[in-house]
Coordinates of C-alpha atoms and ligand atoms in Angstrom, one line a residue:
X20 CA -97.3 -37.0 -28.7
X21 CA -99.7 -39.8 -29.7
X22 CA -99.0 -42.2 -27.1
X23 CA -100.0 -45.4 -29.0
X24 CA -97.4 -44.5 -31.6
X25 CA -94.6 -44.6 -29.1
X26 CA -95.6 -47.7 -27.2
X27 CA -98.2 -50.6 -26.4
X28 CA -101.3 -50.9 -28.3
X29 CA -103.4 -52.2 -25.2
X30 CA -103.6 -52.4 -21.4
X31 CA -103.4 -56.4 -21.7
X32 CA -100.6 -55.4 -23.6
X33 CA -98.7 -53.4 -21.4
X34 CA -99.7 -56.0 -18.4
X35 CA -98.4 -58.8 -20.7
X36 CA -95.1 -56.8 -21.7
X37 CA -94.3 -55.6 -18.2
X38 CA -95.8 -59.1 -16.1
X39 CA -93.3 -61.1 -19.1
X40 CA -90.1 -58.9 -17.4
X41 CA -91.5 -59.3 -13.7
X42 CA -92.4 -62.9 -14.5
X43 CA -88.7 -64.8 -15.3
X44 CA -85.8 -66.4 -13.7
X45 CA -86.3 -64.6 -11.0
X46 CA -89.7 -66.6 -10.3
X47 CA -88.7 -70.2 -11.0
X48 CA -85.0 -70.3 -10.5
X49 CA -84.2 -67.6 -7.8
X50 CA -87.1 -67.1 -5.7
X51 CA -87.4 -71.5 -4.6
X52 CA -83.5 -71.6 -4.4
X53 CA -83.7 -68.1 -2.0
X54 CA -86.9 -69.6 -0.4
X55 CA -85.2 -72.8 0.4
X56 CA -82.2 -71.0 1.8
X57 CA -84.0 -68.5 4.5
X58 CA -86.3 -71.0 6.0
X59 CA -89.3 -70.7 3.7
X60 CA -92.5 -70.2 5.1
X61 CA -91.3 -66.8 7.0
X62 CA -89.2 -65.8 3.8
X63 CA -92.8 -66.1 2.0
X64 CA -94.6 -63.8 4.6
X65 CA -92.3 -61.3 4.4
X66 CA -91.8 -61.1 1.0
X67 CA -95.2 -60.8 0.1
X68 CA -95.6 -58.0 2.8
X69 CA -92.7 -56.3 0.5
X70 CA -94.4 -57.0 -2.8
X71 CA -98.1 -55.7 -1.5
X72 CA -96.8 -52.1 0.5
X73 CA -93.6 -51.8 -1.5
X74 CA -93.6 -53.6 -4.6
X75 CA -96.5 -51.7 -5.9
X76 CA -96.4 -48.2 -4.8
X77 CA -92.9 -48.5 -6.5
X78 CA -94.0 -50.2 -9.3
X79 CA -96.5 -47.0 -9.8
X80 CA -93.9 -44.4 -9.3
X81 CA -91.7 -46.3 -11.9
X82 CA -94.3 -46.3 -14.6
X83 CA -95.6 -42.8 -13.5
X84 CA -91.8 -41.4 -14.2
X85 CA -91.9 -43.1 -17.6
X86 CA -94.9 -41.7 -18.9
X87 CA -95.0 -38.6 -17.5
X88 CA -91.7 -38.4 -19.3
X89 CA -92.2 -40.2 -22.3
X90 CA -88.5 -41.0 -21.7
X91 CA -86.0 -43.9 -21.7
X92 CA -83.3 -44.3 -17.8
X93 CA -81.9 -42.1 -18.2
X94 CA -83.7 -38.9 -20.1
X95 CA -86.6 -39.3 -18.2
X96 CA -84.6 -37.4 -14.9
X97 CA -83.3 -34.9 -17.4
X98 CA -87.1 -34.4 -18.9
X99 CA -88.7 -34.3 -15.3
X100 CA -85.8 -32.4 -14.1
X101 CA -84.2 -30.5 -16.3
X102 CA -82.8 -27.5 -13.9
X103 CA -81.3 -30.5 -11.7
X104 CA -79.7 -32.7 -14.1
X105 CA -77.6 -34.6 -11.0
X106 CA -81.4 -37.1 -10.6
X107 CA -79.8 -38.3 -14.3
X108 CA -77.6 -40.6 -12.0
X109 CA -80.7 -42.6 -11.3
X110 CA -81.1 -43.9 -14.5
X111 CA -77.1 -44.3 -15.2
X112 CA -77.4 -46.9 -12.0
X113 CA -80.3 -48.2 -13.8
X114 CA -78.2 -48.6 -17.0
X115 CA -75.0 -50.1 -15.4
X116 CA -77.4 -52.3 -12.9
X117 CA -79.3 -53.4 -16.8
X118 CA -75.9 -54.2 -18.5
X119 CA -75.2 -56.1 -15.5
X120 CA -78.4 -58.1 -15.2
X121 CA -78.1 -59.1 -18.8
X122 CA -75.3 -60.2 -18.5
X123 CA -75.5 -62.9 -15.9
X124 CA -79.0 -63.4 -17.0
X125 CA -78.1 -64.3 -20.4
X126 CA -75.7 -67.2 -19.0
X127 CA -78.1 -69.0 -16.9
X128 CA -81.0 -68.2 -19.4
X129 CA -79.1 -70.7 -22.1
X130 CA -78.3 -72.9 -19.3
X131 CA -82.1 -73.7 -19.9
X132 CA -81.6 -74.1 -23.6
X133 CA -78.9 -76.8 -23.1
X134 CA -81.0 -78.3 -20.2
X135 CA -84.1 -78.8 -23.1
X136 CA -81.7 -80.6 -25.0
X137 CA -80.5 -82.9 -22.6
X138 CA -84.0 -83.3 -21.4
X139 CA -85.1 -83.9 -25.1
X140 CA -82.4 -86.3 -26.0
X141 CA -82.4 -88.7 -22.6
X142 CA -79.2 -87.1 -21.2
X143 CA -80.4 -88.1 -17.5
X144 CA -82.2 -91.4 -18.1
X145 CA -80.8 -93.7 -15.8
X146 CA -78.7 -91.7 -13.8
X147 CA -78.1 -91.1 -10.3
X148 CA -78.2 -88.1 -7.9
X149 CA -74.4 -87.6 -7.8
X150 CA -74.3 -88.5 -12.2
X151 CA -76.8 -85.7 -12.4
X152 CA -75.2 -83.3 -10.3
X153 CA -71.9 -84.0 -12.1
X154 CA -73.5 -82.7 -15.4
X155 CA -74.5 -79.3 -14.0
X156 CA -71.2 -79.2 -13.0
X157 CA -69.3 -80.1 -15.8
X158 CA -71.5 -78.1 -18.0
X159 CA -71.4 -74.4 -16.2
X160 CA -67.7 -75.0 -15.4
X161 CA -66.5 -76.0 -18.9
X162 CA -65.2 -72.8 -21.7
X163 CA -67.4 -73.3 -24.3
X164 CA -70.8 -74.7 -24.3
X165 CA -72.4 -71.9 -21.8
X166 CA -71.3 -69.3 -24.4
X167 CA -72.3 -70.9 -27.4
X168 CA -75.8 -71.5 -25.4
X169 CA -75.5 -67.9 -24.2
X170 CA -75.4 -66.6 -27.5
X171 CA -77.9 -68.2 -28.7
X172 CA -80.3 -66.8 -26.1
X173 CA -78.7 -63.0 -27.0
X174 CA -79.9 -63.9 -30.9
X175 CA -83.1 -65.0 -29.8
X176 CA -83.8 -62.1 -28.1
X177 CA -82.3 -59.4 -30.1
X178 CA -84.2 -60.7 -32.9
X179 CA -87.2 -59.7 -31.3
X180 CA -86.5 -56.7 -30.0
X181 CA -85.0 -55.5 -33.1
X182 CA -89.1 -55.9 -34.6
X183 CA -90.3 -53.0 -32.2
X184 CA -92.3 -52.7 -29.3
X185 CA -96.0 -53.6 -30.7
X186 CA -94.4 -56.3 -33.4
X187 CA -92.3 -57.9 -31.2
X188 CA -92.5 -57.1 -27.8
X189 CA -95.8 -57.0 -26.7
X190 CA -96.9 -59.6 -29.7
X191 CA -94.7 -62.1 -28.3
X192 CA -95.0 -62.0 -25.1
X193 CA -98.5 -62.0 -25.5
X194 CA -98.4 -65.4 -27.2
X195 CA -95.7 -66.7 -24.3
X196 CA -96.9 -65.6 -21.3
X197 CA -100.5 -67.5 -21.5
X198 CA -98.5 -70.7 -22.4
X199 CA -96.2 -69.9 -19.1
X200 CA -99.1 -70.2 -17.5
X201 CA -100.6 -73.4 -18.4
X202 CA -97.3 -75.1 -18.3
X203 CA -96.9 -74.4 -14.9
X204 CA -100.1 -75.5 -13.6
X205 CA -99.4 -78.7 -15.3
X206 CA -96.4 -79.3 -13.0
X207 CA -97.8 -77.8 -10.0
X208 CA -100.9 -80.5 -10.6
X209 CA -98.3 -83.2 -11.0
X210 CA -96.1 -82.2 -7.8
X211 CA -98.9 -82.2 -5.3
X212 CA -100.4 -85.5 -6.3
X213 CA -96.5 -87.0 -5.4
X214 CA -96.9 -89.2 -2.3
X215 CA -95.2 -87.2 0.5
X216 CA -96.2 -84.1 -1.3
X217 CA -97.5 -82.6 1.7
X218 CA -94.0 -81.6 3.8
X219 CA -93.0 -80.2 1.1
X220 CA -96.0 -77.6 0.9
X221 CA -95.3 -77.2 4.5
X222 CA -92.2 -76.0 4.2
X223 CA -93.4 -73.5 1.6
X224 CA -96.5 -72.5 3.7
X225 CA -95.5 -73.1 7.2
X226 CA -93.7 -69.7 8.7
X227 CA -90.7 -70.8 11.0
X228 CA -89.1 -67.6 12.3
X229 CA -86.7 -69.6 14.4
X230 CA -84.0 -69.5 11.4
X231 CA -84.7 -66.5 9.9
X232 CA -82.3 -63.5 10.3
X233 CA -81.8 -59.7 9.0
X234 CA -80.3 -60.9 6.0
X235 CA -83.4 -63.1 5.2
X236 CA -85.4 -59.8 5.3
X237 CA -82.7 -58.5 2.8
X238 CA -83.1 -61.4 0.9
X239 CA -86.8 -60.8 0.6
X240 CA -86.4 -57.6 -0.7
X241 CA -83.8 -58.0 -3.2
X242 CA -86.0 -61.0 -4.3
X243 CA -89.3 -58.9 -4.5
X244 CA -87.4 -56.0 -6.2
X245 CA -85.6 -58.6 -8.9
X246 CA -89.0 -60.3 -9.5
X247 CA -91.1 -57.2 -9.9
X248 CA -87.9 -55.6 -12.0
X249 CA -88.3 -52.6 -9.4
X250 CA -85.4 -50.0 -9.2
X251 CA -83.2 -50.3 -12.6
X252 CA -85.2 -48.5 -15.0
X253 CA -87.4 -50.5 -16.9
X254 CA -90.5 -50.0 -15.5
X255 CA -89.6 -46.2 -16.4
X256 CA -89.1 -47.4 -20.1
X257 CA -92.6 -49.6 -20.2
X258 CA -94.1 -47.0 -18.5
X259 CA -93.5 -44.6 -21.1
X260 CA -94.8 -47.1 -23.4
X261 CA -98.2 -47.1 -21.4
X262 CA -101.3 -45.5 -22.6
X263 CA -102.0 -42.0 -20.9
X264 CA -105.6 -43.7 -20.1
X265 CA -104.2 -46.2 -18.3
X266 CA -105.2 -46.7 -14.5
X267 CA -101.3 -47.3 -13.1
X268 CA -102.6 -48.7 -10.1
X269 CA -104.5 -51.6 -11.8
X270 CA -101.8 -52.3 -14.3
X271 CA -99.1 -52.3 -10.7
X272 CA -101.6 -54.7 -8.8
X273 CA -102.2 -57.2 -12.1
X274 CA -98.2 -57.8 -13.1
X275 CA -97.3 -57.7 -9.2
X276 CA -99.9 -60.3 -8.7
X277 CA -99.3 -62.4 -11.3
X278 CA -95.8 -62.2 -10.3
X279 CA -96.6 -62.9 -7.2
X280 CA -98.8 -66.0 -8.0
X281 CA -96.0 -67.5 -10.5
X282 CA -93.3 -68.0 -7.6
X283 CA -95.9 -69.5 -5.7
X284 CA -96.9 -71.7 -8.1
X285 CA -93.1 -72.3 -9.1
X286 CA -93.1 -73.0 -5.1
X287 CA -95.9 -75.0 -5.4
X288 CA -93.8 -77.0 -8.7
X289 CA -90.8 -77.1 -7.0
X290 CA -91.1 -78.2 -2.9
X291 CA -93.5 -81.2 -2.7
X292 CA -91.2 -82.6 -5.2
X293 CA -88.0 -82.2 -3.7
X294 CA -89.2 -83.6 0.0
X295 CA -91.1 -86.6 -2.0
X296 CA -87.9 -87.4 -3.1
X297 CA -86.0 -86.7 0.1
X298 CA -83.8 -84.0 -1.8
X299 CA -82.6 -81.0 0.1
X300 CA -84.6 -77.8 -0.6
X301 CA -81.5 -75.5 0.2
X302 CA -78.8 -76.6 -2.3
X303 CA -79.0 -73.1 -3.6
X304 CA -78.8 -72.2 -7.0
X305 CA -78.6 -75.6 -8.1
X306 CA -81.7 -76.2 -7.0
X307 CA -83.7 -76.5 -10.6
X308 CA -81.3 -77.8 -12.4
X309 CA -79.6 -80.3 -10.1
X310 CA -82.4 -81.3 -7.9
X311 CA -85.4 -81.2 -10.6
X312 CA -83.7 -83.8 -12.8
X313 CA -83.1 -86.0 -10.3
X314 CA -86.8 -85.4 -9.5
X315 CA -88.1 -86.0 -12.8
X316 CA -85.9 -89.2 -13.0
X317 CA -87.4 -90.8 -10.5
X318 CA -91.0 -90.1 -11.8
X319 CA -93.4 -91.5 -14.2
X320 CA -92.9 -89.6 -18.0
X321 CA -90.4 -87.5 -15.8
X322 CA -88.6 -86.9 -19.8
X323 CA -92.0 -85.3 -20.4
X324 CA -92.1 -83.4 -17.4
X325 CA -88.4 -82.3 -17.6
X326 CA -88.7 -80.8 -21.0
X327 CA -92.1 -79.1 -20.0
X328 CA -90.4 -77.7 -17.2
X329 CA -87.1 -76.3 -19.2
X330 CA -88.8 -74.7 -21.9
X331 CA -91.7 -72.9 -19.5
X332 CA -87.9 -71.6 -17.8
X333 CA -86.6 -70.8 -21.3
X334 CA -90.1 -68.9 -22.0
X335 CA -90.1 -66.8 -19.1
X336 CA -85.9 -65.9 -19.5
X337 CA -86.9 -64.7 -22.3
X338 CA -90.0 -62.2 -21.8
X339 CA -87.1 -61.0 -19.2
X340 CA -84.4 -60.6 -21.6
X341 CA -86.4 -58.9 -24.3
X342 CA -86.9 -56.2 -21.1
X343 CA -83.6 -56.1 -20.2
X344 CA -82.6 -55.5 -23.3
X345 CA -85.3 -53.2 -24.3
X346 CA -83.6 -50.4 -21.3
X347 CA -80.4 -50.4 -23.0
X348 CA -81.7 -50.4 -26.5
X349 CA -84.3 -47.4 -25.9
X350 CA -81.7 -45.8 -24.4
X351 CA -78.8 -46.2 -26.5
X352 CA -81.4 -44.5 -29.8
X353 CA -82.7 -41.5 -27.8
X354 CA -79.6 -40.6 -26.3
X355 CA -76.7 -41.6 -28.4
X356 CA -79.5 -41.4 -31.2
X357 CA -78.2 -45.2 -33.1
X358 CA -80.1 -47.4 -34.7
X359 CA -82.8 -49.9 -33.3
X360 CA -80.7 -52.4 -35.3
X361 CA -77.3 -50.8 -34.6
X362 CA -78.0 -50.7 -30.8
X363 CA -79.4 -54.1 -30.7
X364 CA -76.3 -55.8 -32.1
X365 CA -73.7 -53.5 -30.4
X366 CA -75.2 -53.9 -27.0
X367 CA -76.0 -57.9 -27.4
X368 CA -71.6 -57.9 -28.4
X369 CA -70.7 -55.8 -25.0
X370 CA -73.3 -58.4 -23.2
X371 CA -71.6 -61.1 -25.1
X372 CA -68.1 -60.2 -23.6
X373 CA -69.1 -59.3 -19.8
X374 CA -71.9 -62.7 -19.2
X375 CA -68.8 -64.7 -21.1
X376 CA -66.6 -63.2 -18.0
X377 CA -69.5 -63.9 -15.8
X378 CA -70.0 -67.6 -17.4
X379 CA -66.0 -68.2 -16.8
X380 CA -65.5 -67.4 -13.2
X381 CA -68.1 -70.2 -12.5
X382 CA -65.2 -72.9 -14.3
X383 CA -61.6 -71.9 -15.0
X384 CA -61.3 -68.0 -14.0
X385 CA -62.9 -69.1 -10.5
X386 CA -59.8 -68.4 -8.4
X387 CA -60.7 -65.0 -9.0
X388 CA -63.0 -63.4 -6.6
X389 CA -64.0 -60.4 -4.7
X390 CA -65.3 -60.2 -1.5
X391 CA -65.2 -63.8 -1.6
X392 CA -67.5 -64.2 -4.6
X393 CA -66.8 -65.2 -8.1
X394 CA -68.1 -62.2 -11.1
X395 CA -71.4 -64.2 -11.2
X396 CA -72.3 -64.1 -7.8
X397 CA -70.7 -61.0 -7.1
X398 CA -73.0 -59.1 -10.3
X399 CA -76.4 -61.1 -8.8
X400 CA -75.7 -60.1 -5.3
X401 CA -74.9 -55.8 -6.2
X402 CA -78.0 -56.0 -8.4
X403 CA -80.4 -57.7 -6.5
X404 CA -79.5 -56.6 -3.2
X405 CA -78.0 -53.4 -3.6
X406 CA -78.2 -51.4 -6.6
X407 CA -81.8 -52.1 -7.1
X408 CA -83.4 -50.9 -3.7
X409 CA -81.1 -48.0 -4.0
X410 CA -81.9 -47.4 -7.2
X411 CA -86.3 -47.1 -5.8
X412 CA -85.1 -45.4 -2.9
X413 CA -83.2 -42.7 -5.3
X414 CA -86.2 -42.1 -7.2
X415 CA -89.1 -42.5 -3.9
X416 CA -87.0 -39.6 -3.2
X417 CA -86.9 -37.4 -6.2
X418 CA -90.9 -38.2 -6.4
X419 CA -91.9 -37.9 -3.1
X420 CA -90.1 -35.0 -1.9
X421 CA -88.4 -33.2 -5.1
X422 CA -91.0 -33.8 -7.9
X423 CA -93.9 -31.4 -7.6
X424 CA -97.0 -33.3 -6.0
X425 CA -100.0 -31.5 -7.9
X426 CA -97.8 -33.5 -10.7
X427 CA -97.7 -36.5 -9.1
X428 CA -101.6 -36.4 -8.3
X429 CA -101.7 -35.5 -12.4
X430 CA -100.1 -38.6 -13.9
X431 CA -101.7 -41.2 -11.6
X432 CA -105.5 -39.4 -12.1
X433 CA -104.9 -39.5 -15.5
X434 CA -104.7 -36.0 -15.6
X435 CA -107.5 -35.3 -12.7
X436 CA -110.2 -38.0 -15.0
X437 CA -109.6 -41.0 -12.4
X438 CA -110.5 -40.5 -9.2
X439 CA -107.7 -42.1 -7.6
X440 CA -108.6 -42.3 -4.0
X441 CA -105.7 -44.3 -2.9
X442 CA -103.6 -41.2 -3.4
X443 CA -102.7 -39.8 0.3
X444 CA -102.0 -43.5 1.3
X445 CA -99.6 -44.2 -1.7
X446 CA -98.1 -40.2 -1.0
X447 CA -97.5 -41.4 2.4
X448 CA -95.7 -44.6 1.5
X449 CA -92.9 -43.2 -1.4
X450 CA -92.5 -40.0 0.8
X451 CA -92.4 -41.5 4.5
X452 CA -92.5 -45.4 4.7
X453 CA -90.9 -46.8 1.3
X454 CA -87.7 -44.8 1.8
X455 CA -87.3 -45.9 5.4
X456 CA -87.6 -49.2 5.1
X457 CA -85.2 -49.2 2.5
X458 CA -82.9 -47.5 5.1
X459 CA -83.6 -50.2 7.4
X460 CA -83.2 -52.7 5.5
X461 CA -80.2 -51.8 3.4
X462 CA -78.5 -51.1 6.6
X463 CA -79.1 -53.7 9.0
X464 CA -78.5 -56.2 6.3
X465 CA -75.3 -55.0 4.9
X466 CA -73.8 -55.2 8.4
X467 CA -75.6 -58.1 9.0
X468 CA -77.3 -56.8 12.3
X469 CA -79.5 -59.5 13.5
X470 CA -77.6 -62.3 12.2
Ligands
PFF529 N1 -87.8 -59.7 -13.0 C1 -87.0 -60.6 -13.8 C2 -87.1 -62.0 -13.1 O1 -87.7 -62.1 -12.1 O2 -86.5 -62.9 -13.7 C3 -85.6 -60.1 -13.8 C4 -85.4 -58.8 -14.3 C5 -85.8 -58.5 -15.6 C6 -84.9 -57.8 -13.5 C7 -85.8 -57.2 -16.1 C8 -84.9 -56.5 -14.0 C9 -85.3 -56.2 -15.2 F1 -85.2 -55.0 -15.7

């Protein structure tokens, strides 16, 4: 099939496309609040260990899967495997672990639509850290505003989506991913030249190991799989979207550093404001959108500021959103053969319904938990932590030991014309080290060994 039919016109616009999902909430809202919470400096370390032996040899074997397959989840296993159709399961955890995401993603992502508003309009002029903190509150817990807002944020993206992968996805993000960018240096320039900047960069710099336990190294690698969008699928359904003369290893290494460099720069945003202004950098997921505002109160053109800072998080929710939506929509027209259109709406309505259940049990359906955590909590936590490094070590398995390796070698050489010299050391790590660390590390943090 001619490849540039089926997906992206360009390598920058595959990297754009698959950096916008890596590059999202994930970066600015989750990675500073996890940070904060596992005793930063060491939590940095070891995620970027993750990121650099993990995050991109899985990142590869994602994409490989994809094009080799020309597949969406869930087909790809059945194309690549088609005597063993049980490897489908893969991509139905991808699927359930995408509805999922979306879901709980689509609540906090028109949080940061109400949050421009209130920005816009003065909503926190003159208030004080408790007032502030009361409006986060009030806001999440209350019926109907975080729907209305969520809604909004399923339109925007289904609107795009619904224009295609070369009109809309990889046009937009194209546009949105460069202005990500510049916003963010703009508040990482003004949140180092705070006074008492510096501890804050300490703590982001500065590994203590003293309070950092198995779970932290759990943490890290639910974080670096959520941020690089490793282990549900989607890199399977951008990779089938990437050119056949694409080197995988280049594209891998460009979105997992830029990634990479975003959080850090979020970091960078985030921590040398919160210790100027003697605010706690572990309040957890509060953190940008309790803590900030207070920050950018007490700071000169801090209304400026705030809105910059909400609609760079609005911008990169949605270059995440358009992905997540993207799996199930690719799916839902090869394999129940609908519509673009007819997938896109019926999917954004289930979404709807399950992140409006999510968006409740933060307010009035709160009583109800599981394991001791509300849906929302309970959806991030599977995903993130579970689901998604089982998901990579399901599929490290079915391509280092099941797939044929003289098939392997073909679809990262480009079918034998790159040289691809890294090949015995990334062989080694999705047969041998990849899978047990995810062993290791799904098991000594689920029992909390090392606690
Ligand atoms: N990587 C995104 C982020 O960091 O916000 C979240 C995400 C998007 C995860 C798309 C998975 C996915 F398929």
């Amino acid at each position: 099939m001619e490849n540039n039919q089926r997906g992206f016109t360009s390598n920058i616009g595959a990297i754009a496309a698959a950096a916008g999902s890596a590059i999202g909430l994930g970066n600015i809202w989750r990675f500073p609040y996890t940070l904060g919470q596992n005793g930063g400096g060491a939590f940095l370390l070891i995620y970027i260990i993750f990121v650099i032996f993990l995050g991109v040899p899985l990142m590869m074997t994602e994409f490989a899967i994809g094009r080799r397959s020309q597949s969406n989840v869930v087909g790809a296993y059945r194309v690549l495997s088609p005597k063993h159709k049980g490897w489908m399961g893969i991509g139905i955890l991808g699927l359930i672990c995408g509805f999922m995401i979306y879901s709980f993603y689509s609540v906090v992502a028109g949080w940061t639509l109400n949050y421009i508003a209130l920005s816009a309009t003065g909503g926190f002029a003159g208030k004080d850290a408790a007032a502030v903190g009361e409006i986060f509150t009030q806001f999440t817990q209350s019926s109907y505003l975080p729907l209305i807002t969520q809604a909004a944020f399923l339109i925007l993206t289904g609107v795009i989506v619904v224009m295609g992968v070369q009109k809309g996805i990889e046009k937009f993000t194209k546009i949105l991913m460069p202005i990500l960018f510049l916003l963010m240096i703009l508040l990482c320039v003004r949140s180092v030249t705070l006074d008492g900047a510096s501890e804050g960069l300490k703590f982001l710099f500065k590994p203590d190991f003293n309070n950092f336990t198995a779970t932290g190294v759990l943490s890290a690698l639910g974080q670096a799989m959520f941020s690089l969008s490793i282990g549900m699928g989607l890199l399977v359904t951008y990779g089938s979207y990437i050119r056949k003369n694409d080197d995988l290893l280049k594209t891998s290494v460009c979105i997992a550093g830029t990634d990479t460099l975003i959080a850090l720069l979020a970091g960078i945003a985030i921590f040398p404001a919160v210790f100027a202004f003697g605010l706690s950098p572990e309040s957890g997921p509060s953190l940008v959108f309790i803590t900030l505002p207070n920050v950018f109160n007490n700071m000169p053109l801090g209304m400026v500021f705030a809105i910059l800072f909400f609609v760079l998080l609005a911008i990169a929710a949605l270059t995440s959103t358009i992905s997540l939506l993207e799996i199930l929509v690719l799916w839902a027209v090869e394999e129940l053969k609908m519509k673009r259109i007819t997938a896109t709406i019926l999917i954004s309505f289930v979404i709807f319904a399950i992140g409006a259940v999510c968006s409740l049990s933060l307010g009035s359906w709160s009583d109800f938990t599981i394991g001791g955590l509300c849906v929302f909590d309970l959806f991030d936590e599977l995903t993130a932590t579970y689901f998604m490094p089982i998901g990579a070590l399901a599929f490290t398995i079915f391509f280092g030991w099941f797939y044929r390796k003289e098939e392997v070698w073909n679809e990262l050489s480009n079918g034998g014309t790159l040289k691809a010299k890294y090949f015995k050391i990334y062989y080694f790590i999705i047969r041998y080290i990849a899978p047990l660390a995810l062993i290791i590390v799904l098991i000594t943090g689920a029992l909390g060994i090392g606690n």
